[in-house]
CSV table of C-alpha atoms in Angstrom, one decimal:
chain,number,residue,atom,x,y,z
A,1,UNK,CA,102.5,-3.9,37.2
A,2,UNK,CA,106.1,-3.4,36.3
A,3,UNK,CA,104.9,-2.0,33.0
A,4,UNK,CA,102.8,0.7,34.8
A,5,UNK,CA,105.8,1.7,36.9
A,6,UNK,CA,107.8,2.2,33.7
A,7,UNK,CA,105.0,4.3,32.2
A,8,UNK,CA,104.9,6.4,35.4
A,9,UNK,CA,108.7,7.0,35.7
A,10,UNK,CA,109.4,8.0,32.1
A,11,UNK,CA,107.6,11.3,32.5
A,12,UNK,CA,109.8,12.2,35.5
A,13,UNK,CA,113.1,12.2,33.7
A,14,UNK,CA,113.8,10.3,30.5
A,15,UNK,CA,110.8,11.7,28.5
A,16,UNK,CA,110.4,14.8,30.6
A,17,UNK,CA,108.0,16.9,28.6
A,18,UNK,CA,109.7,20.2,29.2
A,19,UNK,CA,113.4,19.5,29.4
A,20,UNK,CA,113.7,16.5,27.1
A,21,UNK,CA,110.8,16.8,24.6
A,22,UNK,CA,110.8,20.6,24.7
A,23,UNK,CA,107.0,20.9,24.4
A,24,UNK,CA,104.7,23.3,26.2
A,25,UNK,CA,107.3,26.0,26.2
A,26,UNK,CA,105.0,29.1,26.3
A,27,UNK,CA,103.8,28.8,29.9
A,28,UNK,CA,107.1,27.4,30.9
A,29,UNK,CA,108.9,30.5,30.0
A,30,UNK,CA,106.2,33.0,30.8
A,31,UNK,CA,105.0,32.2,34.3
A,32,UNK,CA,108.1,30.8,36.0
A,33,UNK,CA,109.1,34.1,37.7
A,34,UNK,CA,108.5,32.6,41.2
A,35,UNK,CA,108.4,29.1,42.6
A,36,UNK,CA,104.8,29.5,43.7
A,37,UNK,CA,103.7,30.5,40.2
A,38,UNK,CA,105.5,27.5,38.7
A,39,UNK,CA,103.9,25.1,41.2
A,40,UNK,CA,100.5,26.5,40.6
A,41,UNK,CA,100.8,26.4,36.8
A,42,UNK,CA,102.3,22.9,37.1
A,43,UNK,CA,99.4,21.6,39.2
A,44,UNK,CA,96.8,23.2,36.9
A,45,UNK,CA,98.4,21.7,33.8
A,46,UNK,CA,98.7,18.3,35.6
A,47,UNK,CA,95.1,18.5,36.6
A,48,UNK,CA,93.9,19.1,33.1
A,49,UNK,CA,96.3,16.5,31.7
A,50,UNK,CA,95.3,13.7,34.0
A,51,UNK,CA,91.5,14.4,33.7
A,52,UNK,CA,91.6,14.8,29.9
A,53,UNK,CA,93.8,11.8,29.3
A,54,UNK,CA,91.6,9.6,31.4
A,55,UNK,CA,88.4,10.8,29.8
A,56,UNK,CA,89.9,10.5,26.3
A,57,UNK,CA,91.0,7.0,27.0
A,58,UNK,CA,87.5,6.1,28.2
A,59,UNK,CA,85.7,7.4,25.1
A,60,UNK,CA,88.4,6.6,22.5
A,61,UNK,CA,86.3,3.9,20.9
A,62,UNK,CA,83.2,6.1,20.5
A,63,UNK,CA,84.9,9.0,18.7
A,64,UNK,CA,85.2,8.6,14.9
A,65,UNK,CA,88.8,8.8,14.0
A,66,UNK,CA,88.2,11.7,11.5
A,67,UNK,CA,87.0,14.2,14.0
A,68,UNK,CA,89.1,13.0,16.9
A,69,UNK,CA,91.3,16.1,17.2
A,70,UNK,CA,88.3,18.5,17.6
A,71,UNK,CA,86.8,16.1,20.1
A,72,UNK,CA,90.0,16.0,22.1
A,73,UNK,CA,90.3,19.8,22.1
A,74,UNK,CA,86.7,20.2,23.4
A,75,UNK,CA,87.4,17.7,26.2
A,76,UNK,CA,90.6,19.5,27.1
A,77,UNK,CA,89.0,23.0,26.9
A,78,UNK,CA,86.2,21.8,29.3
A,79,UNK,CA,88.7,20.9,31.9
A,80,UNK,CA,90.7,24.1,31.4
A,81,UNK,CA,87.6,26.1,32.0
A,82,UNK,CA,87.0,24.1,35.2
A,83,UNK,CA,90.5,24.8,36.3
A,84,UNK,CA,90.2,28.5,35.3
A,85,UNK,CA,87.0,29.0,37.3
A,86,UNK,CA,88.3,27.1,40.3
A,87,UNK,CA,91.4,29.2,40.5
A,88,UNK,CA,89.5,32.4,40.0
A,89,UNK,CA,87.2,31.4,42.9
A,90,UNK,CA,89.6,30.0,45.4
A,91,UNK,CA,93.0,31.6,44.6
A,92,UNK,CA,92.2,34.9,42.9
A,93,UNK,CA,95.7,36.3,43.5
A,94,UNK,CA,97.4,33.5,41.7
A,95,UNK,CA,94.7,33.6,39.0
A,96,UNK,CA,95.7,37.2,38.3
A,97,UNK,CA,99.4,36.4,38.1
A,98,UNK,CA,99.0,33.4,35.8
A,99,UNK,CA,96.4,35.4,33.8
A,100,UNK,CA,96.4,34.6,30.1
A,101,UNK,CA,98.3,31.4,30.5
A,102,UNK,CA,95.5,29.5,32.3
A,103,UNK,CA,93.1,29.6,29.3
A,104,UNK,CA,96.2,28.9,27.1
A,105,UNK,CA,96.6,25.4,28.7
A,106,UNK,CA,94.1,24.4,26.0
A,107,UNK,CA,96.8,24.8,23.4
A,108,UNK,CA,99.6,23.4,25.5
A,109,UNK,CA,101.1,20.8,23.2
A,110,UNK,CA,101.9,18.4,26.1
A,111,UNK,CA,98.2,17.7,26.6
A,112,UNK,CA,97.1,17.3,23.0
A,113,UNK,CA,100.3,15.4,22.4
A,114,UNK,CA,99.7,12.9,25.2
A,115,UNK,CA,96.1,12.5,24.1
A,116,UNK,CA,97.0,11.8,20.5
A,117,UNK,CA,100.2,9.7,21.1
A,118,UNK,CA,99.1,7.8,24.2
A,119,UNK,CA,95.6,8.1,25.6
A,120,UNK,CA,93.9,7.5,22.2
A,121,UNK,CA,95.5,4.0,22.0
A,122,UNK,CA,96.1,2.8,25.5
A,123,UNK,CA,93.8,1.4,28.3
A,124,UNK,CA,92.4,3.8,30.9
A,125,UNK,CA,94.7,2.8,33.7
A,126,UNK,CA,97.8,3.1,31.6
A,127,UNK,CA,96.7,6.5,30.3
A,128,UNK,CA,96.0,7.7,33.8
A,129,UNK,CA,99.5,6.5,35.1
A,130,UNK,CA,101.2,8.1,32.0
A,131,UNK,CA,99.4,11.4,32.6
A,132,UNK,CA,100.2,11.3,36.3
A,133,UNK,CA,103.9,10.8,35.6
A,134,UNK,CA,103.9,13.5,32.9
A,135,UNK,CA,101.9,15.8,35.3
A,136,UNK,CA,104.4,15.4,38.1
A,137,UNK,CA,107.2,15.9,35.6
A,138,UNK,CA,105.7,19.2,34.5
A,139,UNK,CA,105.1,20.3,38.1
A,140,UNK,CA,108.7,19.7,39.3
A,141,UNK,CA,110.1,21.2,36.1
A,142,UNK,CA,108.1,24.4,36.5
A,143,UNK,CA,108.7,24.7,40.2
A,144,UNK,CA,112.4,24.2,39.7
A,145,UNK,CA,112.6,26.8,37.0
A,146,UNK,CA,110.5,29.2,39.1
A,147,UNK,CA,112.5,28.6,42.2
A,148,UNK,CA,115.8,29.1,40.4
A,149,UNK,CA,114.7,32.4,38.8
A,150,UNK,CA,113.2,33.6,42.1
A,151,UNK,CA,116.4,32.7,43.9
A,152,UNK,CA,118.6,34.5,41.4
A,153,UNK,CA,116.2,37.5,40.9
A,154,UNK,CA,115.1,38.1,44.5
A,155,UNK,CA,117.1,35.8,46.7
A,156,UNK,CA,114.0,34.0,47.9
A,157,UNK,CA,112.3,30.6,47.2
A,158,UNK,CA,108.5,30.4,47.9
A,159,UNK,CA,108.9,33.9,49.3
A,160,UNK,CA,111.3,32.6,52.0
A,161,UNK,CA,114.6,34.5,52.2
A,162,UNK,CA,117.4,32.0,51.2
A,163,UNK,CA,120.4,34.1,50.2
A,164,UNK,CA,121.7,36.4,53.0
A,165,UNK,CA,120.0,39.8,52.8
A,166,UNK,CA,122.1,42.3,50.9
A,167,UNK,CA,123.3,39.9,48.3
A,168,UNK,CA,123.2,41.5,44.9
A,169,UNK,CA,120.2,40.1,43.1
A,170,UNK,CA,120.1,39.7,39.3
A,171,UNK,CA,116.9,41.3,38.2
A,172,UNK,CA,117.4,40.0,34.7
A,173,UNK,CA,116.3,36.6,35.8
A,174,UNK,CA,112.8,37.9,36.5
A,175,UNK,CA,112.6,39.5,33.0
A,176,UNK,CA,111.9,37.7,29.8
A,177,UNK,CA,115.6,37.1,28.8
A,178,UNK,CA,116.2,35.4,32.1
A,179,UNK,CA,113.5,32.8,31.3
A,180,UNK,CA,115.2,31.9,28.0
A,181,UNK,CA,118.7,31.7,29.7
A,182,UNK,CA,117.5,29.6,32.6
A,183,UNK,CA,115.7,27.1,30.4
A,184,UNK,CA,118.5,27.0,27.9
A,185,UNK,CA,121.1,26.2,30.5
A,186,UNK,CA,118.9,23.8,32.3
A,187,UNK,CA,118.4,21.8,29.1
A,188,UNK,CA,122.1,21.8,28.5
A,189,UNK,CA,122.9,20.5,32.0
A,190,UNK,CA,120.2,17.8,31.7
A,191,UNK,CA,121.7,16.7,28.4
A,192,UNK,CA,125.2,16.5,30.0
A,193,UNK,CA,123.9,14.5,33.0
A,194,UNK,CA,122.1,12.1,30.6
A,195,UNK,CA,125.2,11.8,28.5
A,196,UNK,CA,127.3,10.9,31.6
A,197,UNK,CA,124.6,8.4,32.8
A,198,UNK,CA,124.4,6.7,29.4
A,199,UNK,CA,128.2,6.6,29.2
A,200,UNK,CA,128.4,4.8,32.6
A,201,UNK,CA,125.6,2.4,31.6
A,202,UNK,CA,127.4,1.3,28.4
A,203,UNK,CA,130.6,0.9,30.3
A,204,UNK,CA,129.0,-1.3,32.8
A,205,UNK,CA,127.1,-3.5,30.4
A,206,UNK,CA,129.6,-4.1,27.7
A,207,UNK,CA,133.0,-5.7,28.5
A,208,UNK,CA,134.6,-3.8,25.7
A,209,UNK,CA,133.6,-0.2,25.9
A,210,UNK,CA,132.4,0.9,22.5
A,211,UNK,CA,132.1,4.4,21.0
A,212,UNK,CA,128.4,3.9,20.7
A,213,UNK,CA,127.6,5.7,24.0
A,214,UNK,CA,129.6,8.7,23.1
A,215,UNK,CA,128.0,9.3,19.7
A,216,UNK,CA,124.5,8.6,20.8
A,217,UNK,CA,124.0,12.1,22.0
A,218,UNK,CA,122.5,14.4,19.5
B,1,UNK,CA,94.8,57.1,14.1
B,2,UNK,CA,97.7,57.7,16.5
B,3,UNK,CA,96.2,55.2,18.8
B,4,UNK,CA,96.2,52.5,16.1
B,5,UNK,CA,99.8,53.2,15.2
B,6,UNK,CA,100.7,52.8,18.9
B,7,UNK,CA,98.9,49.5,19.0
B,8,UNK,CA,100.7,48.3,15.9
B,9,UNK,CA,104.2,49.4,17.0
B,10,UNK,CA,103.5,48.1,20.5
B,11,UNK,CA,102.7,44.6,19.4
B,12,UNK,CA,105.5,44.4,16.8
B,13,UNK,CA,108.4,45.7,19.0
B,14,UNK,CA,107.6,46.6,22.6
B,15,UNK,CA,105.5,43.6,23.5
B,16,UNK,CA,106.8,41.3,20.8
B,17,UNK,CA,104.6,38.2,20.9
B,18,UNK,CA,107.4,35.7,20.9
B,19,UNK,CA,110.2,37.4,22.7
B,20,UNK,CA,108.4,39.4,25.4
B,21,UNK,CA,105.0,37.8,25.8
B,22,UNK,CA,106.2,34.2,25.2
B,23,UNK,CA,103.3,33.3,22.8
B,24,UNK,CA,104.1,31.0,19.9
B,25,UNK,CA,107.4,29.6,21.3
B,26,UNK,CA,106.9,26.1,19.8
B,27,UNK,CA,107.1,27.2,16.1
B,28,UNK,CA,109.7,29.7,17.1
B,29,UNK,CA,112.0,26.9,18.3
B,30,UNK,CA,110.8,24.2,15.9
B,31,UNK,CA,110.5,25.9,12.5
B,32,UNK,CA,113.2,28.5,12.6
B,33,UNK,CA,116.0,26.7,10.9
B,34,UNK,CA,115.8,28.2,7.4
B,35,UNK,CA,114.9,31.7,6.5
B,36,UNK,CA,112.4,30.7,3.7
B,37,UNK,CA,110.5,28.3,6.0
B,38,UNK,CA,110.5,30.9,8.7
B,39,UNK,CA,109.0,33.5,6.4
B,40,UNK,CA,106.4,31.1,5.1
B,41,UNK,CA,105.4,30.2,8.7
B,42,UNK,CA,105.3,33.8,9.7
B,43,UNK,CA,103.0,34.8,6.8
B,44,UNK,CA,100.7,31.9,7.3
B,45,UNK,CA,100.5,32.7,11.0
B,46,UNK,CA,99.8,36.4,10.3
B,47,UNK,CA,97.1,35.5,7.9
B,48,UNK,CA,95.4,33.2,10.4
B,49,UNK,CA,95.9,35.7,13.3
B,50,UNK,CA,94.0,38.4,11.4
B,51,UNK,CA,91.2,36.1,10.3
B,52,UNK,CA,90.8,34.4,13.7
B,53,UNK,CA,91.1,37.8,15.5
B,54,UNK,CA,88.1,39.0,13.5
B,55,UNK,CA,86.2,35.8,13.8
B,56,UNK,CA,86.6,35.6,17.6
B,57,UNK,CA,85.8,39.3,18.0
B,58,UNK,CA,82.6,38.9,16.1
B,59,UNK,CA,81.7,35.7,18.1
B,60,UNK,CA,82.4,37.5,21.4
B,61,UNK,CA,80.7,40.7,20.5
B,62,UNK,CA,77.5,39.3,19.0
B,63,UNK,CA,77.1,36.0,20.8
B,64,UNK,CA,79.0,35.4,23.9
B,65,UNK,CA,78.8,38.9,25.5
B,66,UNK,CA,75.1,39.6,24.8
B,67,UNK,CA,74.0,36.2,26.1
B,68,UNK,CA,76.2,36.3,29.1
B,69,UNK,CA,78.3,33.2,28.2
B,70,UNK,CA,81.9,34.4,28.9
B,71,UNK,CA,82.6,31.0,30.6
B,72,UNK,CA,82.3,29.4,27.2
B,73,UNK,CA,85.0,31.6,25.9
B,74,UNK,CA,87.8,29.0,25.9
B,75,UNK,CA,85.8,26.3,24.3
B,76,UNK,CA,84.1,28.5,21.7
B,77,UNK,CA,87.3,30.3,20.7
B,78,UNK,CA,89.4,27.2,20.2
B,79,UNK,CA,86.6,25.6,18.2
B,80,UNK,CA,86.3,28.7,16.0
B,81,UNK,CA,90.1,28.8,15.5
B,82,UNK,CA,90.4,25.0,14.7
B,83,UNK,CA,87.5,25.1,12.2
B,84,UNK,CA,88.7,28.4,10.6
B,85,UNK,CA,92.2,26.9,10.0
B,86,UNK,CA,90.6,23.8,8.4
B,87,UNK,CA,88.5,26.1,6.2
B,88,UNK,CA,91.4,28.3,5.1
B,89,UNK,CA,93.3,25.1,4.3
B,90,UNK,CA,90.5,23.8,2.1
B,91,UNK,CA,89.9,27.2,0.5
B,92,UNK,CA,93.5,27.7,-0.4
B,93,UNK,CA,93.8,24.2,-1.8
B,94,UNK,CA,90.9,24.8,-4.2
B,95,UNK,CA,91.5,28.4,-5.2
B,96,UNK,CA,95.2,29.1,-5.0
B,97,UNK,CA,97.4,26.0,-5.3
B,98,UNK,CA,100.6,28.2,-5.3
B,99,UNK,CA,99.8,29.8,-2.0
B,100,UNK,CA,98.7,26.4,-0.7
B,101,UNK,CA,102.0,24.9,-1.5
B,102,UNK,CA,103.8,27.8,0.2
B,103,UNK,CA,101.7,27.9,3.4
B,104,UNK,CA,99.9,24.6,3.4
B,105,UNK,CA,102.2,22.5,5.5
B,106,UNK,CA,102.2,25.1,8.3
B,107,UNK,CA,98.4,25.5,8.6
B,108,UNK,CA,97.7,22.4,10.7
B,109,UNK,CA,100.4,23.4,13.1
B,110,UNK,CA,98.9,26.8,13.6
B,111,UNK,CA,95.8,25.6,15.5
B,112,UNK,CA,97.9,24.8,18.5
B,113,UNK,CA,100.0,28.0,18.3
B,114,UNK,CA,99.2,29.8,21.5
B,115,UNK,CA,99.7,33.2,19.8
B,116,UNK,CA,96.3,32.7,18.0
B,117,UNK,CA,94.2,31.9,21.1
B,118,UNK,CA,96.3,34.3,23.2
B,119,UNK,CA,95.5,37.2,20.8
B,120,UNK,CA,91.8,36.3,20.9
B,121,UNK,CA,91.7,36.4,24.7
B,122,UNK,CA,93.8,39.5,24.9
B,123,UNK,CA,91.5,41.5,22.6
B,124,UNK,CA,88.5,40.5,24.7
B,125,UNK,CA,90.3,41.4,27.9
B,126,UNK,CA,91.2,44.9,26.5
B,127,UNK,CA,87.8,45.6,25.0
B,128,UNK,CA,89.3,46.4,21.6
B,129,UNK,CA,87.1,47.5,18.8
B,130,UNK,CA,87.1,45.6,15.5
B,131,UNK,CA,89.5,48.0,13.8
B,132,UNK,CA,91.8,47.9,16.8
B,133,UNK,CA,91.7,44.1,16.8
B,134,UNK,CA,92.7,43.9,13.2
B,135,UNK,CA,95.6,46.3,13.7
B,136,UNK,CA,96.7,44.4,16.8
B,137,UNK,CA,96.5,41.0,15.0
B,138,UNK,CA,98.5,42.4,12.1
B,139,UNK,CA,101.1,43.8,14.5
B,140,UNK,CA,101.3,40.5,16.4
B,141,UNK,CA,101.8,38.7,13.1
B,142,UNK,CA,104.5,41.0,11.9
B,143,UNK,CA,106.3,40.8,15.2
B,144,UNK,CA,106.1,37.0,15.1
B,145,UNK,CA,107.5,36.9,11.5
B,146,UNK,CA,110.3,39.3,12.5
B,147,UNK,CA,111.4,37.2,15.5
B,148,UNK,CA,111.1,33.9,13.5
B,149,UNK,CA,113.1,35.2,10.6
B,150,UNK,CA,115.8,36.8,12.7
B,151,UNK,CA,116.1,33.6,14.6
B,152,UNK,CA,116.4,31.5,11.4
B,153,UNK,CA,119.1,33.8,10.1
B,154,UNK,CA,121.2,33.4,13.2
B,155,UNK,CA,120.6,29.6,13.3
B,156,UNK,CA,121.8,29.3,9.7
B,157,UNK,CA,125.0,31.0,10.6
B,158,UNK,CA,125.2,28.8,13.7
B,159,UNK,CA,125.7,25.6,11.7
B,160,UNK,CA,129.3,26.5,11.2
B,161,UNK,CA,129.9,27.4,14.8
B,162,UNK,CA,131.5,25.2,17.4
B,163,UNK,CA,128.9,24.8,20.1
B,164,UNK,CA,129.4,22.8,23.4
B,165,UNK,CA,127.8,19.4,22.8
B,166,UNK,CA,125.1,19.5,25.5
B,167,UNK,CA,123.9,22.9,24.3
B,168,UNK,CA,123.4,21.8,20.7
B,169,UNK,CA,119.9,22.2,19.3
B,170,UNK,CA,117.4,23.6,21.8
B,171,UNK,CA,119.9,24.8,24.4
B,172,UNK,CA,121.7,27.2,22.2
B,173,UNK,CA,118.5,28.3,20.5
B,174,UNK,CA,117.0,29.3,23.9
B,175,UNK,CA,120.1,31.2,24.8
B,176,UNK,CA,120.1,33.1,21.5
B,177,UNK,CA,116.4,33.8,22.1
B,178,UNK,CA,117.4,35.2,25.5
B,179,UNK,CA,119.9,37.6,23.9
B,180,UNK,CA,117.3,38.7,21.3
B,181,UNK,CA,114.8,39.2,24.0
B,182,UNK,CA,117.3,41.4,25.8
B,183,UNK,CA,117.7,43.4,22.7
B,184,UNK,CA,113.9,43.9,22.4
B,185,UNK,CA,113.8,45.0,26.0
B,186,UNK,CA,115.5,48.2,24.6
B,187,UNK,CA,112.1,49.1,23.2
B,188,UNK,CA,110.3,48.9,26.5
B,189,UNK,CA,109.4,52.3,27.8
B,190,UNK,CA,109.0,53.6,24.2
B,191,UNK,CA,105.2,53.2,24.6
B,192,UNK,CA,103.4,52.8,27.9
B,193,UNK,CA,100.8,50.1,27.3
């Protein structure tokens, strides 16, 4: 049970797919112009990730190892098509905004990466929990980035006015360069936080503080 | 002819695949450390972009569209691209070992490059003809190579720079990409697409 908890938690921070592993960058940069878009993209990706990881884990013993990658891609593409059609039917506005990047979930490295590195080796429950953690990680990451860019660019979050009306908004955050800046700085801040946390941990555990914690960062 | 030139310039500069459209960011951040590698990756990607652009266009025009199967688009396109990349890899290995040595290591990575699938879907959305598709793919590839090579050049110089520790690696690469993207925004408005 404890093991499952660990599998779940790692996707939320320590092995956060976007901020720590830096995979699945294309949708991360492209659609996070508003918190709503980030949330929608995060949930769609999480849906595909959870479904495909579970299914791949279920059928992993039937698939011959030589053709496993094409098989995984077909499973993933099927769920992406389901997500694509569901969004088009029930949330047509969001579907238009996310546009090209919904079908591109197929080639999101996070999903194939989890399939190859985790779901193809682990039992079903573990894969499900792992995908759930990673999915929630992606969702909060994209929502955070979207919220930040929306706040800076328009003074709103989820279309609710946050900054007092009349504050100068930085339109650059809604344009492509803003995506790169926001993500770059977020990655830097996450690294710094982790560095401090690690530093504290080594100080607490070892009586004699060593230099190991300080040089571990790379 | 003028229209084709517009498509080409548009996809190289105005709507650069990497810096404006955000397609193919993974190799952009991962491979762009040395200029030679970046050029190799760029050329391999351009090659596959053109081939897969043609293949997916033919598939869509002659099979998916006439039989009313657009919902199979994702599955069919990714299958075509994956098998095409495999085929190119095997073909190069047999016929041109020199080219294979230059491009070979990049080929498996290209399947999951969103620029390839993105281009295939974009051409269908815009109802391009076969010629337009080829020009568009070529432009996208050149734009990708340009961005990748420029990034590699900057990163080579960056090895000697004093960067704040938390920003080392990905952080600084993203900020540089932001600045480059800003520069490329200067091209917007040049062509209305």
